[in-house]
Amino acid sequence: MKGYEFVNCRDFYPHKLKKMFAGINYNNKKSQFLVENFLSLDTETSKLEDGSDGWLYQWMFSYPAQYVNKQLVYGRKPSQLADTLGQIKAVNNLNDNSKLIIYIHNASFDFNYFFDFLEEHFGEKVQILAVDNH
């Protein structure tokens, strides 16, 4: 991909993302900030021929860092994905009032292969907003 640097998740440093005010204010709650950029995540999965077991064997996401080339970060294990997203959350102080949007290709299918890892890593239920069945 032109203009992207390919980075193994072990070598990835989650640069601080530029935040912008999104003007979200529901029911007199604190205003929320969204990161200006977003992640585009894709995973590859496989399953046994009889369909009894499946697994995620590769993932990657684009990370439009602010002051360096755009990065395509990749890894093999769902635990690595959870760790990498945890690094992004920590470095950028993401919380209930400061969020990063992650678009997941084929989320309705692939999300089943890694959401347990996210919940275990972050110690809370994962929130998802699915706007379409595909």
PDB file of C-alpha atoms in Angstrom:
ATOM      1  CA  MET A   1       0.000   0.000   0.000  1.00  0.00           C
ATOM      2  CA  LYS A   2       1.476   3.269  -1.077  1.00  0.00           C
ATOM      3  CA  GLY A   3       2.393   5.625   1.761  1.00  0.00           C
ATOM      4  CA  TYR A   4       2.060   3.001   4.519  1.00  0.00           C
ATOM      5  CA  GLU A   5       4.795   1.615   6.709  1.00  0.00           C
ATOM      6  CA  PHE A   6       4.262  -2.047   7.671  1.00  0.00           C
ATOM      7  CA  VAL A   7       4.872  -2.503  11.407  1.00  0.00           C
ATOM      8  CA  ASN A   8       4.802  -5.719  13.408  1.00  0.00           C
ATOM      9  CA  CYS A   9       2.770  -5.237  16.594  1.00  0.00           C
ATOM     10  CA  ARG A  10       5.904  -6.027  18.657  1.00  0.00           C
ATOM     11  CA  ASP A  11       7.620  -2.972  17.121  1.00  0.00           C
ATOM     12  CA  PHE A  12       4.627  -0.649  17.236  1.00  0.00           C
ATOM     13  CA  TYR A  13       4.665   2.558  19.253  1.00  0.00           C
ATOM     14  CA  PRO A  14       1.196   4.111  19.604  1.00  0.00           C
ATOM     15  CA  HIS A  15       1.898   7.772  18.922  1.00  0.00           C
ATOM     16  CA  LYS A  16      -0.396  10.243  20.573  1.00  0.00           C
ATOM     17  CA  LEU A  17      -3.449  10.822  18.465  1.00  0.00           C
ATOM     18  CA  LYS A  18      -4.812  14.281  17.830  1.00  0.00           C
ATOM     19  CA  LYS A  19      -8.101  14.730  19.649  1.00  0.00           C
ATOM     20  CA  MET A  20     -10.906  16.906  18.501  1.00  0.00           C
ATOM     21  CA  PHE A  21     -14.069  18.017  20.215  1.00  0.00           C
ATOM     22  CA  ALA A  22     -17.019  16.177  18.757  1.00  0.00           C
ATOM     23  CA  GLY A  23     -19.732  18.070  20.587  1.00  0.00           C
ATOM     24  CA  ILE A  24     -21.338  14.963  22.010  1.00  0.00           C
ATOM     25  CA  ASN A  25     -23.323  15.773  25.121  1.00  0.00           C
ATOM     26  CA  TYR A  26     -26.089  13.365  26.086  1.00  0.00           C
ATOM     27  CA  ASN A  27     -28.390  13.903  29.078  1.00  0.00           C
ATOM     28  CA  ASN A  28     -26.147  16.548  30.668  1.00  0.00           C
ATOM     29  CA  LYS A  29     -23.176  14.165  30.773  1.00  0.00           C
ATOM     30  CA  LYS A  30     -19.651  15.459  30.227  1.00  0.00           C
ATOM     31  CA  SER A  31     -18.823  16.338  26.657  1.00  0.00           C
ATOM     32  CA  GLN A  32     -16.932  13.621  24.849  1.00  0.00           C
ATOM     33  CA  PHE A  33     -13.868  13.897  22.673  1.00  0.00           C
ATOM     34  CA  LEU A  34     -13.184  11.712  19.684  1.00  0.00           C
ATOM     35  CA  VAL A  35      -9.779  11.063  18.214  1.00  0.00           C
ATOM     36  CA  GLU A  36      -9.509  12.845  14.885  1.00  0.00           C
ATOM     37  CA  ASN A  37      -8.445   9.696  13.085  1.00  0.00           C
ATOM     38  CA  PHE A  38      -9.801   6.173  13.354  1.00  0.00           C
ATOM     39  CA  LEU A  39      -8.556   2.618  13.026  1.00  0.00           C
ATOM     40  CA  SER A  40      -9.618   0.287  10.227  1.00  0.00           C
ATOM     41  CA  LEU A  41      -9.293  -3.270  11.521  1.00  0.00           C
ATOM     42  CA  ASP A  42      -9.453  -6.476   9.520  1.00  0.00           C
ATOM     43  CA  THR A  43      -8.953 -10.041  10.685  1.00  0.00           C
ATOM     44  CA  GLU A  44      -8.530 -13.355   8.951  1.00  0.00           C
ATOM     45  CA  THR A  45     -10.114 -16.442  10.446  1.00  0.00           C
ATOM     46  CA  SER A  46     -10.350 -20.128   9.722  1.00  0.00           C
ATOM     47  CA  LYS A  47     -12.358 -23.092  10.980  1.00  0.00           C
ATOM     48  CA  LEU A  48     -12.386 -26.858  10.854  1.00  0.00           C
ATOM     49  CA  GLU A  49     -14.236 -28.387   7.915  1.00  0.00           C
ATOM     50  CA  ASP A  50     -17.040 -29.605  10.183  1.00  0.00           C
ATOM     51  CA  GLY A  51     -17.418 -26.066  11.581  1.00  0.00           C
ATOM     52  CA  SER A  52     -16.894 -27.237  15.164  1.00  0.00           C
ATOM     53  CA  ASP A  53     -13.957 -24.950  15.920  1.00  0.00           C
ATOM     54  CA  GLY A  54     -12.630 -21.678  14.556  1.00  0.00           C
ATOM     55  CA  TRP A  55      -9.794 -19.275  15.258  1.00  0.00           C
ATOM     56  CA  LEU A  56      -8.320 -15.942  14.309  1.00  0.00           C
ATOM     57  CA  TYR A  57      -4.901 -16.383  12.699  1.00  0.00           C
ATOM     58  CA  GLN A  58      -3.998 -12.877  11.536  1.00  0.00           C
ATOM     59  CA  TRP A  59      -5.085  -9.284  12.028  1.00  0.00           C
ATOM     60  CA  MET A  60      -4.047  -5.847  10.838  1.00  0.00           C
ATOM     61  CA  PHE A  61      -5.202  -2.285  11.151  1.00  0.00           C
ATOM     62  CA  SER A  62      -4.302   1.004   9.586  1.00  0.00           C
ATOM     63  CA  TYR A  63      -3.060   3.603  12.027  1.00  0.00           C
ATOM     64  CA  PRO A  64      -2.868   7.128  10.613  1.00  0.00           C
ATOM     65  CA  ALA A  65      -0.268   8.494  13.021  1.00  0.00           C
ATOM     66  CA  GLN A  66       0.056  12.262  13.099  1.00  0.00           C
ATOM     67  CA  TYR A  67       3.718  13.002  12.497  1.00  0.00           C
ATOM     68  CA  VAL A  68       4.979   9.910  10.725  1.00  0.00           C
ATOM     69  CA  ASN A  69       3.960   7.830   7.747  1.00  0.00           C
ATOM     70  CA  LYS A  70       0.687   6.026   7.999  1.00  0.00           C
ATOM     71  CA  GLN A  71       1.178   2.632   9.543  1.00  0.00           C
ATOM     72  CA  LEU A  72      -0.299  -0.768   8.825  1.00  0.00           C
ATOM     73  CA  VAL A  73       0.100  -2.680  12.089  1.00  0.00           C
ATOM     74  CA  TYR A  74      -0.196  -6.455  11.999  1.00  0.00           C
ATOM     75  CA  GLY A  75      -0.065  -9.450  14.296  1.00  0.00           C
ATOM     76  CA  ARG A  76      -1.011 -13.111  14.561  1.00  0.00           C
ATOM     77  CA  LYS A  77      -2.776 -13.672  17.895  1.00  0.00           C
ATOM     78  CA  PRO A  78      -5.959 -12.145  19.342  1.00  0.00           C
ATOM     79  CA  SER A  79      -4.025 -11.519  22.561  1.00  0.00           C
ATOM     80  CA  GLN A  80      -1.553  -9.380  20.596  1.00  0.00           C
ATOM     81  CA  LEU A  81      -4.448  -7.361  19.204  1.00  0.00           C
ATOM     82  CA  ALA A  82      -5.814  -6.768  22.712  1.00  0.00           C
ATOM     83  CA  ASP A  83      -2.343  -5.774  23.976  1.00  0.00           C
ATOM     84  CA  THR A  84      -1.809  -3.369  21.050  1.00  0.00           C
ATOM     85  CA  LEU A  85      -5.213  -1.714  21.548  1.00  0.00           C
ATOM     86  CA  GLY A  86      -4.385  -1.472  25.259  1.00  0.00           C
ATOM     87  CA  GLN A  87      -1.183   0.411  24.398  1.00  0.00           C
ATOM     88  CA  ILE A  88      -3.142   2.830  22.221  1.00  0.00           C
ATOM     89  CA  LYS A  89      -5.657   3.364  25.029  1.00  0.00           C
ATOM     90  CA  ALA A  90      -2.942   3.985  27.638  1.00  0.00           C
ATOM     91  CA  VAL A  91      -0.744   6.332  25.584  1.00  0.00           C
ATOM     92  CA  ASN A  92      -3.717   8.407  24.453  1.00  0.00           C
ATOM     93  CA  ASN A  93      -5.571   8.419  27.784  1.00  0.00           C
ATOM     94  CA  LEU A  94      -8.720   7.026  26.189  1.00  0.00           C
ATOM     95  CA  ASN A  95     -11.664   6.636  28.567  1.00  0.00           C
ATOM     96  CA  ASP A  96     -15.430   7.142  28.783  1.00  0.00           C
ATOM     97  CA  ASN A  97     -15.040  10.773  27.686  1.00  0.00           C
ATOM     98  CA  SER A  98     -12.249  10.361  25.145  1.00  0.00           C
ATOM     99  CA  LYS A  99     -12.774   7.716  22.473  1.00  0.00           C
ATOM    100  CA  LEU A 100     -11.252   6.203  19.381  1.00  0.00           C
ATOM    101  CA  ILE A 101     -13.520   4.810  16.680  1.00  0.00           C
ATOM    102  CA  ILE A 102     -12.512   1.440  15.225  1.00  0.00           C
ATOM    103  CA  TYR A 103     -14.141   0.268  12.024  1.00  0.00           C
ATOM    104  CA  ILE A 104     -14.033  -3.533  11.770  1.00  0.00           C
ATOM    105  CA  HIS A 105     -14.391  -5.247   8.419  1.00  0.00           C
ATOM    106  CA  ASN A 106     -17.006  -8.023   8.636  1.00  0.00           C
ATOM    107  CA  ALA A 107     -17.431  -7.355  12.369  1.00  0.00           C
ATOM    108  CA  SER A 108     -20.598  -9.401  12.719  1.00  0.00           C
ATOM    109  CA  PHE A 109     -18.569 -12.520  11.938  1.00  0.00           C
ATOM    110  CA  ASP A 110     -14.962 -11.810  12.954  1.00  0.00           C
ATOM    111  CA  PHE A 111     -15.745 -10.058  16.247  1.00  0.00           C
ATOM    112  CA  ASN A 112     -16.696 -13.438  17.725  1.00  0.00           C
ATOM    113  CA  TYR A 113     -13.100 -14.582  17.410  1.00  0.00           C
ATOM    114  CA  PHE A 114     -11.490 -11.849  19.499  1.00  0.00           C
ATOM    115  CA  PHE A 115     -13.979 -10.052  21.763  1.00  0.00           C
ATOM    116  CA  ASP A 116     -13.286 -12.445  24.671  1.00  0.00           C
ATOM    117  CA  PHE A 117      -9.628 -11.413  24.498  1.00  0.00           C
ATOM    118  CA  LEU A 118     -10.634  -7.732  24.604  1.00  0.00           C
ATOM    119  CA  GLU A 119     -12.928  -8.228  27.599  1.00  0.00           C
ATOM    120  CA  GLU A 120     -10.243 -10.189  29.455  1.00  0.00           C
ATOM    121  CA  HIS A 121      -7.541  -7.616  28.675  1.00  0.00           C
ATOM    122  CA  PHE A 122      -9.603  -4.534  29.559  1.00  0.00           C
ATOM    123  CA  GLY A 123     -11.554  -6.151  32.402  1.00  0.00           C
ATOM    124  CA  GLU A 124     -14.902  -4.848  31.206  1.00  0.00           C
ATOM    125  CA  LYS A 125     -17.617  -5.586  28.692  1.00  0.00           C
ATOM    126  CA  VAL A 126     -16.788  -4.491  25.177  1.00  0.00           C
ATOM    127  CA  GLN A 127     -19.214  -1.976  23.713  1.00  0.00           C
ATOM    128  CA  ILE A 128     -20.095  -2.240  20.059  1.00  0.00           C
ATOM    129  CA  LEU A 129     -22.346  -0.183  17.849  1.00  0.00           C
ATOM    130  CA  ALA A 130     -23.263  -2.182  14.775  1.00  0.00           C
ATOM    131  CA  VAL A 131     -24.985  -0.005  12.195  1.00  0.00           C
ATOM    132  CA  ASP A 132     -25.485  -2.670   9.548  1.00  0.00           C
ATOM    133  CA  ASN A 133     -25.488  -6.445   9.367  1.00  0.00           C
ATOM    134  CA  HIS A 134     -22.549  -6.421   6.926  1.00  0.00           C
TER     135      HIS A 134
END
